[in-house]
Every structure is written in C-alpha cells, then in structure tokens.
Amino acid sequence: MFRNATAICLHLVGPLRGKKSGASLTRCLHQTLTMAKRLQARRLDGIDHNPWVEFVKLASEEADVVNLGQGFPDFSPPEFAVEAFQHAVSGDFMLNQYTKAFGYPPLTKILASFFGKLLGQEIDPLKNVLVTVGAYGALFTAFQALVDEGDEVIIVEPFFDCYEPMTLMAGGRPVFVSLKPSPIQKGEPDSSSNWQLDPTELASKFTSRTKAFILNTPNNPLGKVFSREELELVASLCQQHDVVCITDEVYQWLVFDGFQHISIASLPGMWERTLTIGSAGKTFSVTGWKVGWVLGPDRLMKHLRTVHQNSIYHCATQCQAAVAQSFEREQLHFGQPSSYFVQFPQYIQRCRDHMIQSLQSVGLRPVIPQASYFLITDISDFKNKMPDLPGAANELYDRRFVKWMIKNKGLMAIPVSTFISVPHQKFFDHYIRFCFVKGEHGQRVEWRKWKQQKQEEKKKWKDLKMTKKLERQRAQEEQAKGQHEEEAAAQSEERGLVHAVVSALCQDRVREDAPETLMSE
Ligand SMILES: Cc1ncc(COP(=O)(O)O)c(C=O)c1O
C-alpha cells in the first residue's frame, strides 16, 4: 500500500517541482493517503470522541480557570518516595536498562509479600504479579487478554470512563447496571454509601455470554466503598455464572470516616477468578510515574503476560525501583501512625471536608464520598432555577452547567454523564464531579466571590419576585377596577333599560287611557 501511495504521490508531485508549492504538496500528500484506504480501525468506531479532551481544552481557553476536574494531587509526594526516585535515577546505572518484562524483580517481590498478607494468599512474584504502565495498562492488558468478540462485560455505573471503550476495543459488549441513590430525609446530606445496586436487577444482567464483571471499589467518581454484603452478592453471582471479576482498587488507601476497603479477591473462592488492579500513582501521589500492577491466579495471569510481552513489554525500570523502595518502607511502618497509608487519608479527608463545606456554602449539594479523590455534587437546584443555560438543544444539563461554570466562575469540574452509558445519561444529568486532592488549587477557588455573587443573585431574584408580585397586584387591581366599571355600566344600562321599558309601558298605559281622539292623531 505504501509503495502504491508513494508512486501516486511522485506522479502528482512531479509537475509541482520547482514551484513554491509547500502547501499544495502537503495537501497533495494528505489527499493521496486519505483517499487510498479507510484509516480508522473499526474497533475505534463510536469511541473517537472524548469529553475529557473537550472540557480540558475549554478550560485552557479561559484565563485563570481552576481545574478541579482532573484527578491528580497538586502537592509533593511523600519525601521517602522522592528520595527513592532520586536514588533510582542516580544510583545503579543498570536501572537505565530493560528489566524483566513482567516486572522489576524487587518490585514483584515486595508486591507479592505486601498484598499476599492482605489477601490471605501465597503470592508467587513470577506467576501472580504483573507490573504495568499504570492501572490503565493493567486494565488494557486484562481486557485484551480475556474479552473476546461477543463476550458480555458487566460494568457498574457511574464508571471510570475507560471501561466501556476498552470493552469495545476488545470486541466485547458492555452491559450496564446502575448504582442508584435511595431517598434521603429532607435536609440530610446524601452519602455514597446510600447509592446501591438493586440485587434483582444485578442478577438479571448475568447471562451465559457474561465473561467479566468490572468492579471498582472505592469507586470513581462516586467515592463509594462496597460493603462486605455487596461484595458477597457480586462474588456469588460471579461463581454461579463462571465469570471473571476484574477489580480496580486504585483508591484502596484513600478511605475516610472509618470505612473499610475489602478486596473481593479475599472472599472465599474468589482469588481463582479475580484480577486485582492497583496503581502506584494513587498509592504514593505520583500519578506521573505510571506504575500499576495486576495480581491474580496463574491461569488468568498467563494470558495477560502474553498480551503484555507482545505490546508494552515493560514500564520504566527506574520508576519501578522507586515504587519497590516505597513499598518496602511502607511495609516496615504498616499500621503505625508514621505510615503514609495512615497519614495520607487523614490529610485528604480534611481536603474533602473543606470542599464539602465550600460546595454547600454556594448552594450545591455534595454526595459525601467514603473514599477516593472525588465527590459528585447535585446541581438540580440550579437546574430548576437556571434551566436555560446556553448549549446545543440536545446537550445534557450537566455539560452545559460545567461550560457555564468555566466561563462564569473560572472553575472546572467534570459532568457526571461522562461516567454513564448513553441510554442512562438523562437520569444522571444533574451531577458534576469535583476532585478534592487539590491543596493549593482548592484554596485558589474563589468561593467567597461565588457566595457574594450568590447573595447578589438571591437579592436580584428576590427583587424580581417582588416586582412580579407588585405587577400582579397592579394587574389584579386594574382588573377589579375594570370589572367594577363594567358592572356599574351594566347596572346603569340595566337601569336605563328598565326605565325605558317602564316609560314605554307608561306611555302605552297613557295611550290606552287616552280618549280616542288623541289616539287617532
Ligand atoms: C478508577 C481508576 N482506575 C484506574 C486509573 C488509572 O490509574 P493510573 O494513573 O495508574 O493509570 C484511574 C485514574 O484516574 C482511576 O480513577
């Protein structure tokens, strides 16, 4: 194909030689290539639009927008992690070279020992651990290795947005089941624990074609931590229908208010059918290092190794070395006040509470998250008050609201419909997601200005209501006056009529009584 395209190009380019034809030449080359063959692989059909790109671009076009949409910390990682990284780049020169395809041995070893204790499993670093380019890499490898053409993959929504395209790219069919909020007492804040799956609906999604169940606990964007009972239900359905569970647990160390993260792989009978995914990025606040991992039984892992060996091969050795050293440190401090896994959630919980108060102070209704970097907030009060925000006629309200917020409040969040399957988006278009792992940026948000504006808007709203009331009163008075006049006129008309009738009758009487002579006149 390339040889043909080049031949055609040379033929077309020939006459242009010697002319000032840079632009025409580019156009010519471009045309030749686009005309030759369909470029986009069919597996990309329907997934080539990404709302993230659109919203990040919008925010970058406005001056000084605070980005509370994307999930990364805006503060330093712990000192021990930075030191480990410095050590990795300046120490052993062999760390500049390839390492083992399935993971740098000290990292696979510490992951096996650290998570082996948590999951209650004897984990073999060579057979049960795969180090990947972030949790994204782990997910991609898992989908490619296990999901086949026509396989059904159950996804719990709201879901981390890459699960759907990853299913589609592997040829699978996503089947969605929604977490729904139970009703709450008026005035009470909503909580992510209140969002639940309907057990009957959940069971109905499992069929003979179901290959995998995607679990994300703690969940992004809701911050829900699945309870033991909820996990037991999922586990029993997976076992009953012989389904693999792919569980994304990247926020497992970021749990608040005494809630407890439970790995589904630790439940009886689940290790054999579960792939557990983690991320050093979320664990040590180093999202740019892009180190992730998958843990699971060899019967599943061997297929992931085949994909990984033939695609990514492995991720940066120095980053893996730094993550290994950080885990070694954490293992020594595990469960103690000096542990990052103890200190970090305490700090982030304060950031969460600050964000909750700020959102509540401007009239938003956050759903209190039990865990993670994120919370979603209910904007239905705004939807009722400002239903006509600019945007395309069929554009969902949450998307229009975020665009309005970027322009008018200098603040970016992510519309929750981004995390929902298309057929269900209309039911969730009154929520937006904020990231609260933003020490400095979180404080830069001018909530005071928002509040002031809100008060001004409230006053304007009140004035408008008063004017409308006065206008209504005036209209009622006018109407009453008009009615009164009409009645008076009708009365006088009636009186006139009566008078006329009476006088006519009187005249008739006079005529009747009159002498004949008079009548004939
Ligand atoms: C639920 C979830 N899984 C996976 C990832 C990707 O993690 P990583 O940066 O390690 O690729 C993210 C990142 O935001 C996430 O929120």
Coordinates of C-alpha atoms and ligand atoms in Angstrom, one line a residue:
M1 CA 0.0 0.0 0.0
F2 CA 2.8 2.4 0.9
R3 CA 4.6 1.6 -2.3
N4 CA 1.5 2.4 -4.3
A5 CA 0.8 5.6 -2.4
T6 CA 4.3 6.8 -2.9
A7 CA 4.1 6.0 -6.6
I8 CA 0.9 8.0 -7.0
C9 CA 2.4 10.8 -4.9
L10 CA 5.5 11.1 -7.0
H11 CA 3.4 11.2 -10.1
L12 CA 1.3 14.0 -8.7
V13 CA 4.3 15.8 -7.2
G14 CA 6.3 15.9 -10.4
P15 CA 4.6 18.9 -12.0
L16 CA 4.8 20.8 -8.8
R17 CA 8.5 20.6 -8.5
G18 CA 10.4 23.9 -8.8
K19 CA 7.3 25.8 -7.8
K20 CA 6.7 27.5 -4.4
S21 CA 4.3 24.7 -3.6
G22 CA 4.8 23.7 0.1
A23 CA 1.1 23.9 0.9
S24 CA -0.1 22.2 -2.3
L25 CA 2.4 19.5 -1.8
T26 CA 1.2 18.8 1.8
R27 CA -2.4 18.9 0.6
C28 CA -1.5 16.5 -2.3
L29 CA 0.2 14.0 0.1
H30 CA -2.6 14.2 2.5
Q31 CA -5.2 13.7 -0.2
T32 CA -3.4 10.7 -1.6
L33 CA -3.2 9.0 1.8
T34 CA -6.8 9.7 2.9
M35 CA -8.2 8.5 -0.5
A36 CA -6.2 5.3 -0.5
K37 CA -7.9 3.4 2.3
R38 CA -10.1 3.7 5.3
L39 CA -7.7 4.8 8.0
Q40 CA -9.6 4.3 11.3
A41 CA -9.7 0.7 12.5
R42 CA -13.3 -0.4 13.0
R43 CA -12.7 -1.1 16.7
L44 CA -12.5 2.7 17.2
D45 CA -16.0 3.4 15.8
G46 CA -18.1 5.2 18.3
I47 CA -15.2 5.8 20.8
D48 CA -13.3 8.5 19.0
H49 CA -14.9 11.4 20.8
N50 CA -13.6 12.0 24.3
P51 CA -15.4 14.6 26.5
W52 CA -12.2 15.0 28.6
V53 CA -10.3 16.5 25.7
E54 CA -13.2 18.9 25.1
F55 CA -13.5 20.1 28.7
V56 CA -9.8 20.4 29.3
K57 CA -9.5 22.4 26.1
L58 CA -12.4 24.7 27.1
A59 CA -10.8 25.3 30.5
S60 CA -7.4 26.1 28.9
E61 CA -9.1 28.7 26.6
E62 CA -10.3 30.8 29.5
A63 CA -7.9 32.8 31.6
D64 CA -7.1 31.5 35.1
V65 CA -9.5 28.7 35.4
V66 CA -9.0 26.4 38.4
N67 CA -9.1 22.8 37.3
L68 CA -10.9 20.8 39.9
G69 CA -11.9 18.2 37.3
Q70 CA -8.9 16.0 36.8
G71 CA -7.7 13.5 39.3
F72 CA -4.1 14.3 40.4
P73 CA -2.7 15.8 43.5
D74 CA -1.2 19.3 43.3
F75 CA 1.3 18.7 46.2
S76 CA 4.5 16.8 46.6
P77 CA 4.7 13.1 47.0
P78 CA 6.0 11.9 50.4
E79 CA 9.7 12.6 50.9
F80 CA 10.6 8.9 51.1
A81 CA 9.1 8.4 47.6
V82 CA 11.0 11.4 46.1
E83 CA 14.2 10.1 47.7
A84 CA 13.6 6.6 46.3
F85 CA 13.2 8.1 42.9
Q86 CA 16.4 10.2 43.2
H87 CA 18.2 7.1 44.3
A88 CA 16.9 5.2 41.3
V89 CA 18.0 7.7 38.8
S90 CA 21.4 8.5 40.3
G91 CA 22.4 5.0 41.6
D92 CA 22.9 1.7 39.8
F93 CA 23.4 2.6 36.1
M94 CA 21.7 -0.7 35.2
L95 CA 18.4 0.8 36.2
N96 CA 18.6 2.8 33.0
Q97 CA 18.2 -0.5 31.1
Y98 CA 15.4 -3.0 30.4
T99 CA 14.4 -5.2 33.2
K100 CA 12.2 -8.3 33.3
A101 CA 9.2 -8.0 31.1
F102 CA 6.6 -8.8 33.8
G103 CA 8.2 -6.5 36.4
Y104 CA 11.4 -5.4 38.1
P105 CA 12.1 -8.3 40.4
P106 CA 12.4 -6.3 43.7
L107 CA 9.0 -4.8 42.9
T108 CA 7.2 -8.0 42.0
K109 CA 8.7 -9.5 45.2
I110 CA 7.5 -6.7 47.6
L111 CA 4.1 -6.6 45.9
A112 CA 3.7 -10.3 46.4
S113 CA 4.7 -10.2 50.0
F114 CA 2.7 -7.0 50.8
F115 CA -0.6 -8.0 49.1
G116 CA -0.2 -11.7 49.9
K117 CA -0.7 -10.8 53.6
L118 CA -3.7 -8.5 52.8
L119 CA -5.4 -11.0 50.5
G120 CA -4.6 -14.1 52.6
Q121 CA -2.8 -15.7 49.6
E122 CA 0.6 -17.2 49.0
I123 CA 1.5 -15.0 46.0
D124 CA 4.3 -16.0 43.6
P125 CA 6.1 -12.9 42.3
L126 CA 6.7 -14.6 38.9
K127 CA 3.3 -16.2 38.4
N128 CA 0.8 -14.0 40.2
V129 CA 2.1 -10.4 39.7
L130 CA 2.4 -8.3 36.5
V131 CA 3.8 -4.7 36.6
T132 CA 2.1 -2.5 34.0
V133 CA 2.2 1.1 32.8
G134 CA -0.2 2.4 35.4
A135 CA -3.5 0.9 36.3
Y136 CA -4.6 1.9 32.7
G137 CA -2.0 -0.5 31.4
A138 CA -3.3 -3.2 33.7
L139 CA -6.9 -2.7 32.6
F140 CA -6.0 -2.7 28.9
T141 CA -3.9 -5.9 29.3
A142 CA -6.7 -7.6 31.2
F143 CA -9.4 -6.7 28.6
Q144 CA -7.2 -7.7 25.7
A145 CA -6.3 -11.0 27.3
L146 CA -9.7 -12.1 28.4
V147 CA -12.5 -10.4 26.5
D148 CA -13.4 -12.0 23.1
E149 CA -15.7 -11.0 20.2
G150 CA -19.3 -11.0 21.5
D151 CA -18.4 -11.5 25.2
E152 CA -20.6 -9.5 27.6
V153 CA -18.9 -7.4 30.2
I154 CA -20.9 -6.1 33.2
I155 CA -20.0 -2.5 34.2
V156 CA -21.3 -0.8 37.3
E157 CA -22.2 2.8 36.6
P158 CA -21.2 5.5 37.3
F159 CA -17.9 4.0 36.0
F160 CA -14.3 5.1 35.4
D161 CA -14.8 6.1 31.8
C162 CA -12.2 3.9 30.0
Y163 CA -14.0 0.6 30.9
E164 CA -16.5 1.0 28.1
P165 CA -14.1 1.8 25.2
M166 CA -11.7 -1.0 26.5
T167 CA -14.5 -3.5 26.3
L168 CA -15.5 -2.3 22.8
M169 CA -11.9 -2.3 21.5
A170 CA -11.6 -6.0 22.6
G171 CA -14.8 -6.8 20.7
G172 CA -16.9 -7.2 23.8
R173 CA -20.4 -5.9 24.6
P174 CA -20.7 -3.7 27.7
V175 CA -23.8 -4.4 29.9
F176 CA -24.5 -1.6 32.4
V177 CA -26.1 -1.8 35.8
S178 CA -26.6 1.4 37.8
L179 CA -25.9 2.3 41.4
K180 CA -28.9 4.4 42.4
P181 CA -29.4 6.7 45.4
S182 CA -32.0 5.7 47.9
P183 CA -34.3 8.5 49.1
I184 CA -32.9 10.6 51.9
Q185 CA -34.5 12.7 54.7
K186 CA -35.1 16.3 53.6
G187 CA -32.1 18.5 54.6
E188 CA -29.9 15.5 55.2
P189 CA -26.7 15.3 53.1
D190 CA -26.5 12.3 50.6
S191 CA -23.7 9.8 51.0
S192 CA -22.0 7.5 48.6
S193 CA -23.0 4.5 50.8
N194 CA -26.6 5.4 50.0
W195 CA -26.0 4.5 46.3
Q196 CA -26.7 0.9 45.8
L197 CA -27.3 -1.8 43.2
D198 CA -30.7 -3.4 43.1
P199 CA -29.9 -7.2 43.7
T200 CA -32.6 -8.4 41.3
E201 CA -31.5 -6.1 38.5
L202 CA -27.9 -7.0 39.1
A203 CA -28.7 -10.8 38.9
S204 CA -30.6 -10.2 35.7
K205 CA -27.5 -8.8 33.9
F206 CA -25.7 -12.2 34.2
T207 CA -26.2 -14.5 31.2
S208 CA -24.4 -17.4 29.6
R209 CA -22.4 -14.9 27.5
T210 CA -21.1 -12.9 30.5
K211 CA -17.3 -13.1 30.6
A212 CA -16.3 -10.5 33.1
F213 CA -17.6 -8.3 35.9
I214 CA -15.8 -4.9 36.3
L215 CA -15.8 -3.8 39.9
N216 CA -14.3 -0.5 41.1
T217 CA -14.1 -0.1 44.8
P218 CA -13.6 2.5 46.0
N219 CA -15.5 3.9 43.1
N220 CA -14.6 6.8 40.8
P221 CA -16.5 9.2 40.5
L222 CA -18.8 8.4 43.5
G223 CA -16.3 7.6 46.2
K224 CA -18.4 4.5 47.2
V225 CA -16.7 1.7 49.2
F226 CA -18.6 -1.5 48.5
S227 CA -19.6 -3.2 51.7
R228 CA -18.9 -6.9 52.5
E229 CA -22.6 -7.8 51.8
E230 CA -22.5 -6.1 48.4
L231 CA -19.2 -7.8 47.5
E232 CA -20.6 -11.2 48.7
L233 CA -23.5 -10.8 46.3
V234 CA -21.2 -10.0 43.4
A235 CA -18.9 -12.9 44.3
S236 CA -21.8 -15.4 44.5
L237 CA -23.1 -14.2 41.1
C238 CA -19.6 -14.5 39.5
Q239 CA -19.2 -18.0 40.9
Q240 CA -22.7 -19.1 39.9
H241 CA -22.2 -17.9 36.3
D242 CA -18.5 -18.7 36.0
V243 CA -17.5 -15.1 35.4
V244 CA -14.1 -13.4 35.9
C245 CA -14.0 -10.4 38.2
I246 CA -11.7 -7.6 37.2
T247 CA -11.5 -5.3 40.3
D248 CA -10.0 -1.9 40.1
E249 CA -8.8 -0.9 43.6
V250 CA -6.5 2.0 42.9
Y251 CA -8.1 4.1 45.7
Q252 CA -7.8 1.4 48.4
W253 CA -5.7 3.5 50.7
L254 CA -7.9 6.6 50.5
V255 CA -10.8 5.6 52.7
F256 CA -12.4 8.0 55.2
D257 CA -14.7 8.1 58.3
G258 CA -13.6 4.6 59.5
F259 CA -15.0 2.8 56.5
Q260 CA -13.0 -0.3 55.4
H261 CA -11.9 -1.3 52.0
I262 CA -12.3 -5.0 51.3
S263 CA -10.7 -6.7 48.3
I264 CA -13.1 -9.1 46.6
A265 CA -10.2 -11.5 46.0
S266 CA -10.0 -12.1 49.7
L267 CA -13.6 -13.6 49.8
P268 CA -13.9 -17.4 49.8
G269 CA -13.5 -18.8 46.3
M270 CA -12.7 -15.5 44.6
W271 CA -8.9 -15.5 44.3
E272 CA -9.2 -18.1 41.5
R273 CA -11.4 -15.9 39.3
T274 CA -10.2 -12.3 40.2
L275 CA -7.7 -9.9 38.8
T276 CA -6.9 -7.2 41.4
I277 CA -5.6 -3.9 39.9
G278 CA -3.6 -1.2 41.7
S279 CA -1.7 2.0 41.0
A280 CA 1.4 3.5 42.5
G281 CA 0.2 6.8 41.1
K282 CA -2.7 6.9 43.6
T283 CA -0.9 5.0 46.3
F284 CA 2.1 7.4 46.7
S285 CA 0.7 10.6 45.0
V286 CA 2.9 10.0 41.9
T287 CA 0.5 9.8 39.0
G288 CA 3.2 10.8 36.5
W289 CA 5.3 7.7 37.3
K290 CA 2.7 5.5 35.7
V291 CA 3.4 2.3 37.6
G292 CA 0.5 -0.1 38.1
W293 CA 0.0 -3.8 38.7
V294 CA -2.3 -6.8 38.4
L295 CA -2.4 -9.6 40.9
G296 CA -4.2 -12.9 40.2
P297 CA -4.1 -16.7 39.7
D298 CA -1.7 -18.0 37.1
R299 CA -4.4 -19.5 35.0
L300 CA -5.6 -15.9 34.2
M301 CA -2.2 -14.1 34.5
K302 CA -0.5 -16.2 31.8
H303 CA -2.9 -14.7 29.2
L304 CA -2.1 -11.2 30.4
R305 CA 1.6 -11.9 30.2
T306 CA 1.1 -12.9 26.5
V307 CA -0.5 -9.5 25.8
H308 CA 2.0 -7.6 27.8
Q309 CA 5.0 -9.3 26.4
N310 CA 3.8 -8.5 22.8
S311 CA 2.7 -5.0 23.3
I312 CA 4.1 -2.8 26.1
Y313 CA 6.8 -5.2 27.2
H314 CA 7.5 -3.3 30.5
C315 CA 7.4 0.1 32.1
A316 CA 10.3 2.4 33.2
T317 CA 12.8 0.5 35.3
Q318 CA 13.7 3.5 37.5
C319 CA 10.1 4.2 38.3
Q320 CA 9.6 0.5 39.3
A321 CA 12.7 0.7 41.5
A322 CA 11.4 3.8 43.3
V323 CA 7.9 2.2 43.8
A324 CA 9.6 -1.0 45.2
Q325 CA 11.6 1.0 47.7
S326 CA 8.5 3.0 48.7
F327 CA 6.5 -0.2 49.4
E328 CA 9.5 -1.6 51.4
R329 CA 9.3 1.5 53.6
E330 CA 5.5 1.2 54.0
Q331 CA 5.8 -2.5 54.9
L332 CA 8.0 -1.5 57.8
H333 CA 5.6 1.2 59.0
F334 CA 2.4 -0.7 58.2
G335 CA -0.5 0.2 60.5
Q336 CA 1.6 2.7 62.5
P337 CA 1.0 6.5 62.8
S338 CA 4.2 7.0 60.7
S339 CA 2.7 5.1 57.8
Y340 CA 1.8 7.1 54.7
F341 CA -1.2 4.9 54.3
V342 CA -2.4 6.1 57.7
Q343 CA -1.4 9.8 57.3
F344 CA -2.5 10.4 53.7
P345 CA -6.2 9.6 54.1
Q346 CA -6.3 11.8 57.2
Y347 CA -5.0 14.7 55.2
I348 CA -7.2 14.0 52.2
Q349 CA -10.2 13.7 54.5
R350 CA -9.6 17.3 55.6
C351 CA -9.4 18.4 51.9
R352 CA -12.7 16.5 51.3
D353 CA -14.4 18.3 54.2
H354 CA -13.2 21.7 53.1
M355 CA -14.6 21.0 49.6
I356 CA -17.9 19.8 51.0
Q357 CA -18.3 23.0 53.1
S358 CA -17.4 25.2 50.2
L359 CA -19.8 23.5 47.9
Q360 CA -22.6 23.6 50.4
S361 CA -22.0 27.3 51.0
V362 CA -22.7 28.2 47.4
G363 CA -25.9 26.1 47.2
L364 CA -24.5 22.8 45.8
R365 CA -25.4 19.5 47.4
P366 CA -22.4 17.2 47.5
V367 CA -22.8 13.4 47.9
I368 CA -20.4 12.7 50.8
P369 CA -17.8 10.2 49.5
Q370 CA -16.5 7.4 51.7
A371 CA -13.2 7.3 49.8
S372 CA -11.1 8.3 46.7
Y373 CA -10.0 11.6 45.2
F374 CA -13.5 12.6 44.1
L375 CA -17.0 13.6 45.0
I376 CA -20.1 14.3 42.9
T377 CA -22.5 17.1 43.7
D378 CA -26.1 17.5 43.0
I379 CA -26.9 20.6 40.8
S380 CA -30.7 20.1 40.5
D381 CA -31.4 23.3 42.4
F382 CA -29.5 25.2 39.7
K383 CA -31.3 23.1 37.0
N384 CA -34.6 24.3 38.4
K385 CA -33.5 28.0 38.7
M386 CA -31.5 28.3 35.6
P387 CA -32.9 25.7 33.2
D388 CA -31.9 27.6 30.0
L389 CA -28.2 27.7 30.1
P390 CA -26.6 28.1 26.7
G391 CA -25.7 25.0 24.7
A392 CA -27.0 22.8 21.9
A393 CA -30.7 21.8 22.1
N394 CA -30.0 18.2 23.0
E395 CA -26.9 18.9 25.2
L396 CA -27.2 17.4 28.6
Y397 CA -27.7 19.8 31.5
D398 CA -24.5 18.8 33.4
R399 CA -22.4 19.5 30.4
R400 CA -24.0 22.9 29.9
F401 CA -23.6 23.7 33.6
V402 CA -19.8 22.9 33.5
K403 CA -19.4 25.1 30.4
W404 CA -21.2 27.9 32.2
M405 CA -19.1 27.4 35.3
I406 CA -15.9 27.5 33.4
K407 CA -16.9 30.8 31.8
N408 CA -18.7 32.5 34.7
K409 CA -16.9 31.1 37.8
G410 CA -13.5 30.2 36.5
L411 CA -13.9 26.7 37.8
M412 CA -13.7 23.4 36.0
A413 CA -15.4 20.1 37.1
I414 CA -16.5 17.1 35.0
P415 CA -20.1 16.3 34.1
V416 CA -21.1 13.0 35.6
S417 CA -22.9 11.9 32.4
T418 CA -19.3 11.3 31.2
F419 CA -19.3 8.3 33.6
I420 CA -22.7 6.9 32.5
S421 CA -23.7 4.8 29.5
V422 CA -25.6 6.9 26.8
P423 CA -29.1 5.4 27.3
H424 CA -28.9 6.2 31.1
Q425 CA -27.3 9.7 30.8
K426 CA -30.6 11.6 31.0
F427 CA -31.2 10.2 34.5
F428 CA -27.8 11.4 35.8
D429 CA -27.5 14.8 34.1
H430 CA -27.8 16.8 37.4
Y431 CA -24.5 15.8 38.9
I432 CA -20.9 17.1 38.4
R433 CA -17.7 15.6 39.7
F434 CA -15.0 17.6 41.7
C435 CA -11.5 16.4 42.6
F436 CA -10.6 17.4 46.1
V437 CA -6.9 16.3 46.1
K438 CA -6.0 19.9 45.5
G439 CA -4.5 21.6 48.4
E440 CA -3.3 24.8 46.7
H441 CA -5.7 24.8 43.8
G442 CA -8.7 24.0 46.0
Q443 CA -7.8 27.1 48.1
R444 CA -7.5 29.2 45.0
V445 CA -11.1 28.8 44.1
E446 CA -12.9 32.0 45.0
W447 CA -15.8 30.5 46.9
R448 CA -16.1 33.9 48.6
K449 CA -16.8 35.5 45.3
W450 CA -19.2 32.7 44.4
K451 CA -21.0 33.4 47.7
Q452 CA -21.1 37.1 47.2
Q453 CA -22.4 36.5 43.7
K454 CA -24.9 34.1 45.0
Q455 CA -26.1 36.7 47.5
E456 CA -26.4 39.2 44.8
E457 CA -28.2 36.7 42.6
K458 CA -30.5 36.0 45.5
K459 CA -31.2 39.7 46.0
K460 CA -31.8 40.1 42.3
W461 CA -34.1 37.1 42.4
K462 CA -36.0 38.5 45.4
D463 CA -36.3 41.9 43.7
L464 CA -37.6 40.3 40.6
K465 CA -40.1 38.3 42.6
M466 CA -41.2 41.5 44.4
T467 CA -41.5 43.4 41.1
K468 CA -43.5 40.5 39.7
K469 CA -45.7 40.4 42.8
L470 CA -46.3 44.2 42.5
E471 CA -47.1 43.8 38.8
R472 CA -49.5 41.0 39.6
Q473 CA -51.2 43.1 42.3
R474 CA -51.5 46.1 40.0
A475 CA -52.9 43.9 37.3
Q476 CA -55.4 42.5 39.8
E477 CA -56.4 45.9 40.9
E478 CA -56.8 47.1 37.3
Q479 CA -58.9 44.0 36.6
A480 CA -61.0 44.6 39.6
K481 CA -61.5 48.3 38.7
G482 CA -62.4 47.4 35.1
Q483 CA -64.8 44.8 36.4
H484 CA -66.3 47.3 38.8
E485 CA -66.8 49.9 36.0
E486 CA -68.2 47.2 33.7
E487 CA -70.7 46.2 36.5
A488 CA -71.6 49.9 37.1
A489 CA -72.1 50.4 33.4
A490 CA -74.1 47.3 33.1
Q491 CA -76.2 48.4 36.1
S492 CA -76.8 51.8 34.7
E493 CA -77.6 50.2 31.3
E494 CA -79.9 47.9 33.0
R495 CA -81.4 50.8 34.9
G496 CA -81.8 52.7 31.7
L497 CA -83.5 49.7 30.1
V498 CA -85.9 49.3 33.0
H499 CA -86.5 53.0 32.8
A500 CA -87.2 52.8 29.1
V501 CA -89.5 49.8 29.5
V502 CA -91.3 51.4 32.3
S503 CA -91.7 54.6 30.4
A504 CA -92.8 52.7 27.3
L505 CA -95.3 50.8 29.4
C506 CA -96.5 54.1 30.9
Q507 CA -96.9 55.6 27.5
D508 CA -98.9 52.6 26.4
R509 CA -101.0 52.9 29.5
V510 CA -101.5 56.6 28.7
R511 CA -102.4 55.7 25.2
E512 CA -104.8 53.1 26.4
D513 CA -106.3 55.5 28.8
A514 CA -106.4 58.4 26.3
P515 CA -109.6 59.4 24.5
E516 CA -110.0 58.1 21.0
T517 CA -109.5 61.5 19.5
L518 CA -106.0 61.7 20.9
M519 CA -105.2 58.2 19.7
S520 CA -106.1 58.9 16.1
E521 CA -103.9 62.0 15.9
Ligands
LIG1 C1 -10.7 4.1 38.9 C2 -9.4 4.3 38.2 N1 -8.7 3.3 37.7 C3 -7.5 3.5 37.1 C4 -7.0 4.7 36.9 C5 -5.7 4.9 36.2 O1 -4.6 4.8 37.0 P1 -3.1 5.1 36.5 O2 -2.8 6.5 36.6 O3 -2.3 4.3 37.5 O4 -3.0 4.5 35.1 C6 -7.6 5.8 37.4 C7 -7.1 7.2 37.2 O5 -7.7 8.2 37.4 C8 -8.9 5.6 38.1 O6 -9.5 6.7 38.6

